[in-house]
mmCIF file of C-alpha atoms in Angstrom:
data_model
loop_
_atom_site.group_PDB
_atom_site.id
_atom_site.type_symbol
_atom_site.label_atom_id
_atom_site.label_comp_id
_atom_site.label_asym_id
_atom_site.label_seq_id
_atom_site.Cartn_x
_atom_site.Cartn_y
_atom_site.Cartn_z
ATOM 1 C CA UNK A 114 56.147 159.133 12.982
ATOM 2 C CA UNK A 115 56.360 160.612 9.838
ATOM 3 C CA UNK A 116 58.492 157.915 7.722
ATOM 4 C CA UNK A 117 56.142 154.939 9.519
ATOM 5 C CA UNK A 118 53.269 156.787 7.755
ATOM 6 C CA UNK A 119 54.623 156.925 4.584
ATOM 7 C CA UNK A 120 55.469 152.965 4.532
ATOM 8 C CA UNK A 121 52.347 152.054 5.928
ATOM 9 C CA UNK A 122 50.512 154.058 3.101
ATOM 10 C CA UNK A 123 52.935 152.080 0.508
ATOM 11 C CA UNK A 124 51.961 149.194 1.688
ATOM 12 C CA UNK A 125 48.373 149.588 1.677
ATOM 13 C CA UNK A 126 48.444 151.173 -1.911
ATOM 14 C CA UNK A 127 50.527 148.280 -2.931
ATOM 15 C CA UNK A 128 47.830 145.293 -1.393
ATOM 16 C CA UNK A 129 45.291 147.062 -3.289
ATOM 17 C CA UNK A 130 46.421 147.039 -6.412
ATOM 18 C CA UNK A 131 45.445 143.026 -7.615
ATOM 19 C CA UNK A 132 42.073 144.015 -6.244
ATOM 20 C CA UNK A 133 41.851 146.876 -8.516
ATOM 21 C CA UNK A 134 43.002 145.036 -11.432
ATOM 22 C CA UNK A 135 40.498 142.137 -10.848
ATOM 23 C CA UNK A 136 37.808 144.366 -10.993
ATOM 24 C CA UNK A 137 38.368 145.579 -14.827
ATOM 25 C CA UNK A 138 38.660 141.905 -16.253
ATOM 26 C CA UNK A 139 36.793 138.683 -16.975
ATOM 27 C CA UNK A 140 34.757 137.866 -13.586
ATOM 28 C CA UNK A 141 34.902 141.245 -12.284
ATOM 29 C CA UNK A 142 31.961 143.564 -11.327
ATOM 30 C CA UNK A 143 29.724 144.532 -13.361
ATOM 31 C CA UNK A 144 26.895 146.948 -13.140
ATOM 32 C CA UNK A 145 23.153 146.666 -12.901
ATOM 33 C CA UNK A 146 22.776 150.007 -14.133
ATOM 34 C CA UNK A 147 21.584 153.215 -12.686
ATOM 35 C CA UNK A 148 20.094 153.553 -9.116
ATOM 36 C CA UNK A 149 16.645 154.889 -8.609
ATOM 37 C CA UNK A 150 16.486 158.330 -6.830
ATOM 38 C CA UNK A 151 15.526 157.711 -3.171
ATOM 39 C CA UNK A 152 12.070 159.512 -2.314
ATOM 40 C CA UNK A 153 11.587 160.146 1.440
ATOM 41 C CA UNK A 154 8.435 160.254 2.784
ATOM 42 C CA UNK A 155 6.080 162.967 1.718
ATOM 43 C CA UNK A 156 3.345 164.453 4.660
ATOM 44 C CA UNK A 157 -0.827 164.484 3.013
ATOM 45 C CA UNK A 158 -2.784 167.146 4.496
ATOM 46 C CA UNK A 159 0.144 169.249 5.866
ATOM 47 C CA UNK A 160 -2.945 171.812 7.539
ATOM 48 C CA UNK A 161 -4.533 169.232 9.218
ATOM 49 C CA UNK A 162 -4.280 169.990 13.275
ATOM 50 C CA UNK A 163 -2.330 168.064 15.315
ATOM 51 C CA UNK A 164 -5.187 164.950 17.145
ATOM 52 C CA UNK A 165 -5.242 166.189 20.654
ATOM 53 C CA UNK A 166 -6.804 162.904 22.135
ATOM 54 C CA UNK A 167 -6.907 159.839 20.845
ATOM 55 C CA UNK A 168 -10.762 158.247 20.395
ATOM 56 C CA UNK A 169 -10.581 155.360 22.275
ATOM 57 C CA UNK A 170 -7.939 153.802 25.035
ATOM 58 C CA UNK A 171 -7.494 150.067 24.318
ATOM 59 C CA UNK A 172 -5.703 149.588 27.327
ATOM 60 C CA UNK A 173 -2.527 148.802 26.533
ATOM 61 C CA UNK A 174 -0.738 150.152 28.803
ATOM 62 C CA UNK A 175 -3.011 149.012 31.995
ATOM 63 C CA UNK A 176 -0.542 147.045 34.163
ATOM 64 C CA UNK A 177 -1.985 145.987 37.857
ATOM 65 C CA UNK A 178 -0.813 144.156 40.963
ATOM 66 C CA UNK A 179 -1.862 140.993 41.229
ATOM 67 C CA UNK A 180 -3.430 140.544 44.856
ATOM 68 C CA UNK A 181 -2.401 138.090 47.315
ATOM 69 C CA UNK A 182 0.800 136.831 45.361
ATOM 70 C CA UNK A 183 3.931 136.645 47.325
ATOM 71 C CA UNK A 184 7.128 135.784 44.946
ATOM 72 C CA UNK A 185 9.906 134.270 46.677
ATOM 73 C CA UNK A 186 13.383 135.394 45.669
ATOM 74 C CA UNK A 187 12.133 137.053 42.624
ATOM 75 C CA UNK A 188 11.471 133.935 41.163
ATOM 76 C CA UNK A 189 8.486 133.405 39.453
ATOM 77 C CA UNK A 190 8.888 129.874 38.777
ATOM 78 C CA UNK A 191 7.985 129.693 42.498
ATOM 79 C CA UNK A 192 4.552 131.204 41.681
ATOM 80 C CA UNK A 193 1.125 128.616 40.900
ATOM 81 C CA UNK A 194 -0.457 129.926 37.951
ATOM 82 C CA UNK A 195 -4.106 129.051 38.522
ATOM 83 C CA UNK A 196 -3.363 130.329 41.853
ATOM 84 C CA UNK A 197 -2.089 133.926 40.055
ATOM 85 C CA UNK A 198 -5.322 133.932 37.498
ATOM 86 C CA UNK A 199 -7.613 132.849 40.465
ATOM 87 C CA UNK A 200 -6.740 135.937 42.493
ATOM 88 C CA UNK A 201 -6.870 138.381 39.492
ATOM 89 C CA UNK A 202 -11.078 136.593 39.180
ATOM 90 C CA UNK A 203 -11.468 136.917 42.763
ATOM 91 C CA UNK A 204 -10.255 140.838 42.332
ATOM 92 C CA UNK A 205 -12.813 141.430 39.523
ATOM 93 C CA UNK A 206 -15.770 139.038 39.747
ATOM 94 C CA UNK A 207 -17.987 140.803 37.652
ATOM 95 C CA UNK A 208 -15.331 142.117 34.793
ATOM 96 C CA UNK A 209 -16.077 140.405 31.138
ATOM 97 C CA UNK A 210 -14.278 142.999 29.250
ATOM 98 C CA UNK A 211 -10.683 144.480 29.106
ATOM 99 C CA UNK A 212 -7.453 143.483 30.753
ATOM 100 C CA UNK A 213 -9.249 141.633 33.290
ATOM 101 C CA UNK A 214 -12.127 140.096 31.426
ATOM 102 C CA UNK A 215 -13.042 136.483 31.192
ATOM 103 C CA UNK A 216 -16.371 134.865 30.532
ATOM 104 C CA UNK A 217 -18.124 134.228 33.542
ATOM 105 C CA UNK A 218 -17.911 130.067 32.200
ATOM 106 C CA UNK A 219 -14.284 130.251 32.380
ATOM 107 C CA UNK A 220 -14.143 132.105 35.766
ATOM 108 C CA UNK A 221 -16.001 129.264 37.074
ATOM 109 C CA UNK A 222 -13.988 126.698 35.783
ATOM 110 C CA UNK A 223 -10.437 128.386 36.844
ATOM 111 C CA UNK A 224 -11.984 128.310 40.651
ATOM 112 C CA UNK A 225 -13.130 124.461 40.092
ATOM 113 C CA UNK A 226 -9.192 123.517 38.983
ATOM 114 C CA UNK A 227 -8.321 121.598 42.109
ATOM 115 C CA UNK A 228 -11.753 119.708 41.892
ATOM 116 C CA UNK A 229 -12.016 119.397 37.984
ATOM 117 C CA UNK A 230 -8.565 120.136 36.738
ATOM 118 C CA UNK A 231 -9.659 117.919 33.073
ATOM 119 C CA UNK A 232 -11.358 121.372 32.723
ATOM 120 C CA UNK A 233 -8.828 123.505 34.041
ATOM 121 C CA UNK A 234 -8.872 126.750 31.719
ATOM 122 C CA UNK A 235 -5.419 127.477 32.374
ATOM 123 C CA UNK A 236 -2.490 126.292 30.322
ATOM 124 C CA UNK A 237 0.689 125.622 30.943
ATOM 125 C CA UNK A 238 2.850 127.835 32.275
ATOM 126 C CA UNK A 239 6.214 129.828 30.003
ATOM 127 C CA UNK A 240 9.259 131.600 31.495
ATOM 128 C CA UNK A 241 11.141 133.709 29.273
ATOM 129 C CA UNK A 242 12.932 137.068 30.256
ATOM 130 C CA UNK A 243 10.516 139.702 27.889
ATOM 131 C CA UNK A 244 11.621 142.866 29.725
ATOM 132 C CA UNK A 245 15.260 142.265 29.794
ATOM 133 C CA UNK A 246 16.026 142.832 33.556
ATOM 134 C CA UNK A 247 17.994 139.545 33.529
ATOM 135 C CA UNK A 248 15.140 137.516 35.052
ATOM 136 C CA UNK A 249 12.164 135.671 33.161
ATOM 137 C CA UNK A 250 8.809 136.903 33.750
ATOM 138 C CA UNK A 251 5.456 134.154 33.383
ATOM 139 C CA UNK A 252 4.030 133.724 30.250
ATOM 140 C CA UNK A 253 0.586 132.597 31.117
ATOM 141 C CA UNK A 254 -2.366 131.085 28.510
ATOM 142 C CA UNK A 255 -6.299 130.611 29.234
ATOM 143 C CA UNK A 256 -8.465 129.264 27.205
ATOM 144 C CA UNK A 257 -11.885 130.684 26.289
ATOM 145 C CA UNK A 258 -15.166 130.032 24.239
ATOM 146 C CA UNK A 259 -15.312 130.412 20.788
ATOM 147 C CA UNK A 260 -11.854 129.206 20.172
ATOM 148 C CA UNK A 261 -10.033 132.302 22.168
ATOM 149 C CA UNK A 262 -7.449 132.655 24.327
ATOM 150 C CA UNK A 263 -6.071 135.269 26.714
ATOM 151 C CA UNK A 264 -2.614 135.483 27.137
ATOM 152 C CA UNK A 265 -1.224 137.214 30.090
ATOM 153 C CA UNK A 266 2.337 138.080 31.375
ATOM 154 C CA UNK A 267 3.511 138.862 34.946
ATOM 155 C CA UNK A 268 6.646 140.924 35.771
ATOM 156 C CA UNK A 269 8.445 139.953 40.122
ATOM 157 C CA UNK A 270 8.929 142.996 41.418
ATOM 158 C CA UNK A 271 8.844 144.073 45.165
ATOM 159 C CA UNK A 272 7.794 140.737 46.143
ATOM 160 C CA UNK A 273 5.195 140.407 44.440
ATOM 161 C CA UNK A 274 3.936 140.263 41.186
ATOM 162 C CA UNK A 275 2.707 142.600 38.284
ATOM 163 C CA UNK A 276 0.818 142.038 34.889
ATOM 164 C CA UNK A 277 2.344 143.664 32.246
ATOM 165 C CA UNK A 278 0.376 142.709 29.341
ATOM 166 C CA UNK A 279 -3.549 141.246 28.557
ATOM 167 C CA UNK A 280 -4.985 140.194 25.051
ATOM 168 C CA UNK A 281 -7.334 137.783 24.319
ATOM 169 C CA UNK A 282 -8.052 136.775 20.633
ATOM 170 C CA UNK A 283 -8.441 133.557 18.441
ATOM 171 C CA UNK A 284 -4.938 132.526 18.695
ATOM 172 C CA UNK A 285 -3.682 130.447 15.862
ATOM 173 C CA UNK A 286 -0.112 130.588 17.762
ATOM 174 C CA UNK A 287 2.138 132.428 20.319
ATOM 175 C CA UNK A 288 5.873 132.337 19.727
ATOM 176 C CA UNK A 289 8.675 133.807 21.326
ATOM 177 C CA UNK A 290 11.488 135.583 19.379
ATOM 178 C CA UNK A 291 14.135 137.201 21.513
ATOM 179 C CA UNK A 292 12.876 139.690 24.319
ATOM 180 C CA UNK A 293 9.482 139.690 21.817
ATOM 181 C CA UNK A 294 6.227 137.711 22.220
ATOM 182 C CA UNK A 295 4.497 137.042 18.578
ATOM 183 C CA UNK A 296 0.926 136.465 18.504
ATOM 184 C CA UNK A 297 -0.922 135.240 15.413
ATOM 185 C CA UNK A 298 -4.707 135.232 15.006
ATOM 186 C CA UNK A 299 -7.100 134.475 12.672
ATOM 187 C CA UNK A 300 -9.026 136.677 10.836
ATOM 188 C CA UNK A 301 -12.353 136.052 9.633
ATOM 189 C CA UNK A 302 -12.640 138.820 7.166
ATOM 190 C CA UNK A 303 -9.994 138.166 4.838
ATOM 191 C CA UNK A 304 -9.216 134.976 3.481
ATOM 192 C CA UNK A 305 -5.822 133.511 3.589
ATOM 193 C CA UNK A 306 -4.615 136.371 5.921
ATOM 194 C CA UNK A 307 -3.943 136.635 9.823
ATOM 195 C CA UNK A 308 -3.158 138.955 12.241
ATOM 196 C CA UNK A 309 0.296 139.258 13.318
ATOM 197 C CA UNK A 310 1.299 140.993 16.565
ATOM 198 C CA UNK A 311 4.805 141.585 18.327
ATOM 199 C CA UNK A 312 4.466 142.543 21.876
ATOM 200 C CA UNK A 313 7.443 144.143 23.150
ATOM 201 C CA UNK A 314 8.689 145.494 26.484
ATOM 202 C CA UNK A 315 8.580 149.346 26.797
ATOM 203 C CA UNK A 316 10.376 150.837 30.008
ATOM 204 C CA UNK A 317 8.026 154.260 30.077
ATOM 205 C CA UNK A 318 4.831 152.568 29.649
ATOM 206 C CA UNK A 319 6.559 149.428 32.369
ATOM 207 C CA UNK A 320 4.416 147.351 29.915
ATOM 208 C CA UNK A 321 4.592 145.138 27.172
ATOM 209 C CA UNK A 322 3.061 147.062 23.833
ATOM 210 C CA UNK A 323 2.130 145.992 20.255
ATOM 211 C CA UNK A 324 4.896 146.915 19.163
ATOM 212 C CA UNK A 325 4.120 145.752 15.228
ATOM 213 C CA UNK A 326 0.708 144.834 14.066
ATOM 214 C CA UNK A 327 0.522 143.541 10.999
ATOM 215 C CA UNK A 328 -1.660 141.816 8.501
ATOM 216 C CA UNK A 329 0.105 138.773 6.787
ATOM 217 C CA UNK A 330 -0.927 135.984 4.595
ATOM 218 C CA UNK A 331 -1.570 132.708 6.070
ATOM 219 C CA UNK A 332 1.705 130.285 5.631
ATOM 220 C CA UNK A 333 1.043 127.923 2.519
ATOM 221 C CA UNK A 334 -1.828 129.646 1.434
ATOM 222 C CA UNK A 335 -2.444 131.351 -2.247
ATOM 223 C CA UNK A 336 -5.310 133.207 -1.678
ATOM 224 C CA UNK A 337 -5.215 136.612 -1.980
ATOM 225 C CA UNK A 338 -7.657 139.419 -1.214
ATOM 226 C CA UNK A 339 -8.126 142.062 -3.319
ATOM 227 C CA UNK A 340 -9.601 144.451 -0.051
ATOM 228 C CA UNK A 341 -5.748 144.895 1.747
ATOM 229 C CA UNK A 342 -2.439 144.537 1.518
ATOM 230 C CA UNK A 343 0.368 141.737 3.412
ATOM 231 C CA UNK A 344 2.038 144.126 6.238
ATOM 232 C CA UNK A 345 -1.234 146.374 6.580
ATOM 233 C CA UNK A 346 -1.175 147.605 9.982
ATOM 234 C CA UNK A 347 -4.057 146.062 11.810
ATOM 235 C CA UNK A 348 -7.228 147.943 12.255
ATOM 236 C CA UNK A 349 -8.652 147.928 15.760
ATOM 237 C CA UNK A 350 -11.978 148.964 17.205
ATOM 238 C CA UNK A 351 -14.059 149.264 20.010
ATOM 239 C CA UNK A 352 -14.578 145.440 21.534
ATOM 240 C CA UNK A 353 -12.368 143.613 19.277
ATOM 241 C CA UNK A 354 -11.370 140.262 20.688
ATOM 242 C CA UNK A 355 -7.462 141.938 20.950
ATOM 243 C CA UNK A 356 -8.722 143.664 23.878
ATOM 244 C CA UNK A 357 -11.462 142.146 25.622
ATOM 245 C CA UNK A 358 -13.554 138.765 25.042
ATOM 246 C CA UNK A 359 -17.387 139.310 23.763
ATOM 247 C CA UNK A 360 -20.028 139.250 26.364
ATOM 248 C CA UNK A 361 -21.040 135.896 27.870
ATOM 249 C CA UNK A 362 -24.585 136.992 27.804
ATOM 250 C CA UNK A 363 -25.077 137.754 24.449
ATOM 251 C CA UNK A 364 -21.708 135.517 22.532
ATOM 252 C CA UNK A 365 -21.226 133.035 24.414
ATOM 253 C CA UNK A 366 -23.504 129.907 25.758
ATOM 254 C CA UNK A 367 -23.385 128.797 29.494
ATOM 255 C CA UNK A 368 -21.564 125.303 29.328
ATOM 256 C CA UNK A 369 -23.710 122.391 29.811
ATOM 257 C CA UNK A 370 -23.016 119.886 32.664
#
């Protein structure tokens, strides 16, 4: 083995040599100078005690059965919608807030879909396989006052099905990107920005999370605020329309016949 190493090394030495010799003359490399020192990241407050509960619990991680639904095969292309949103209203009448919440207008109007499906709340259904299991889950859109929407997905499992993830916000777009679904919403506070969130599948949790919230400028637009940042993580607090939809009582007029 010994000689076969030797003329194997030759050879290599040999091939490298017109690449070598390029490198000194016209057209070669050249260099942009010296590289900055790399600076890792440096902790603030080093004595400040560890948080041993977070404030507030935005939910998440709340996944639920959805009641009634039988999925045939695992498929949930086999699965109504409406039918899927109408048993998750019929499980929580009286829920306007959090995973569950719609305004009591847009309850009504997913029950009325048969009889009035003009004004059918629910959109069109997407398939698309988020947790990476091999099979697509539902990708489910209702629209809401005020120019929201809550979008919901559902996981088959064990014959029936599961909702993995709940937001409702004023959606300027959902995309899908892989195993990721990208929602963008507007923000009222900052001009010629919007909210940018990746949800992502998360096998502890068995739910999808925002995985990257960001804060991004609007595409095409100049403006610029002088307040924040592009790529600021998103800020979220207690009743933001992320989480839950405003109260119909007090946000939200009853629609007019």
């Amino acid at each position: 083995m010994r000689p076969r190493t030797v003329r194997l090394a030759a050879v290599l030495a040999l091939g490298a040599l017109p690449v070598l010799a390029g490198c000194g003359g016209q057209g070669g490399l050249v260099s942009d100078g010296p590289t900055e020192a790399a600076v890792g990241p440096v902790r603030l407050w080093p004595e400040l005690p560890p948080a041993s509960d977070p404030p507030v619990d935005y939910g998440e991680t709340d996944t639920e059965r959805v009641p009634g639904i039988t999925v045939r095969g695992g498929d949930v292309r086999t699965v109504d919608p409406v039918a899927v949103v109408r048993a998750e209203v019929a499980a929580h009448p009286d829920t306007y807030t959090g995973a569950d919440g719609l305004y009591a207008e847009t309850s009504r109007a997913v029950l009325a879909c048969d009889t009035a499906p003009a004004k059918c709340p629910v959109l069109s259904p997407y398939y698309r396989d988020l947790t990476g299991n091999g099979r697509d889950e539902l990708i489910v859109g209702i629209r809401m006052p005020e120019q929201q929407v809550a979008v919901r997905v559902y996981l088959a499992e064990d014959g029936g099905l599961t909702r993995v993830m709940s937001t409702v916000d004023q959606v300027v777009s959902v995309e899908l990107a892989g195993h990721d679904l990208i929602v963008r919403a507007a923000s009222a506070g900052i001009p010629g920005y919007e909210y940018r969130t990746a949800w992502s599948w998360d096998e502890r949790q068995h739910s999808m999370l925002p995985a990257r919230d960001e804060i991004v400028p609007v595409r095409g637009s100049a403006t610029r605020s002088p307040r924040t940042a592009p790529g600021t993580p998103r800020a979220v607090s207690p009743g933001s329309p992320r989480t839950a939809p405003a109260s119909p009582r007090t946000a939200s007029p009853e629609p007019t016949s």
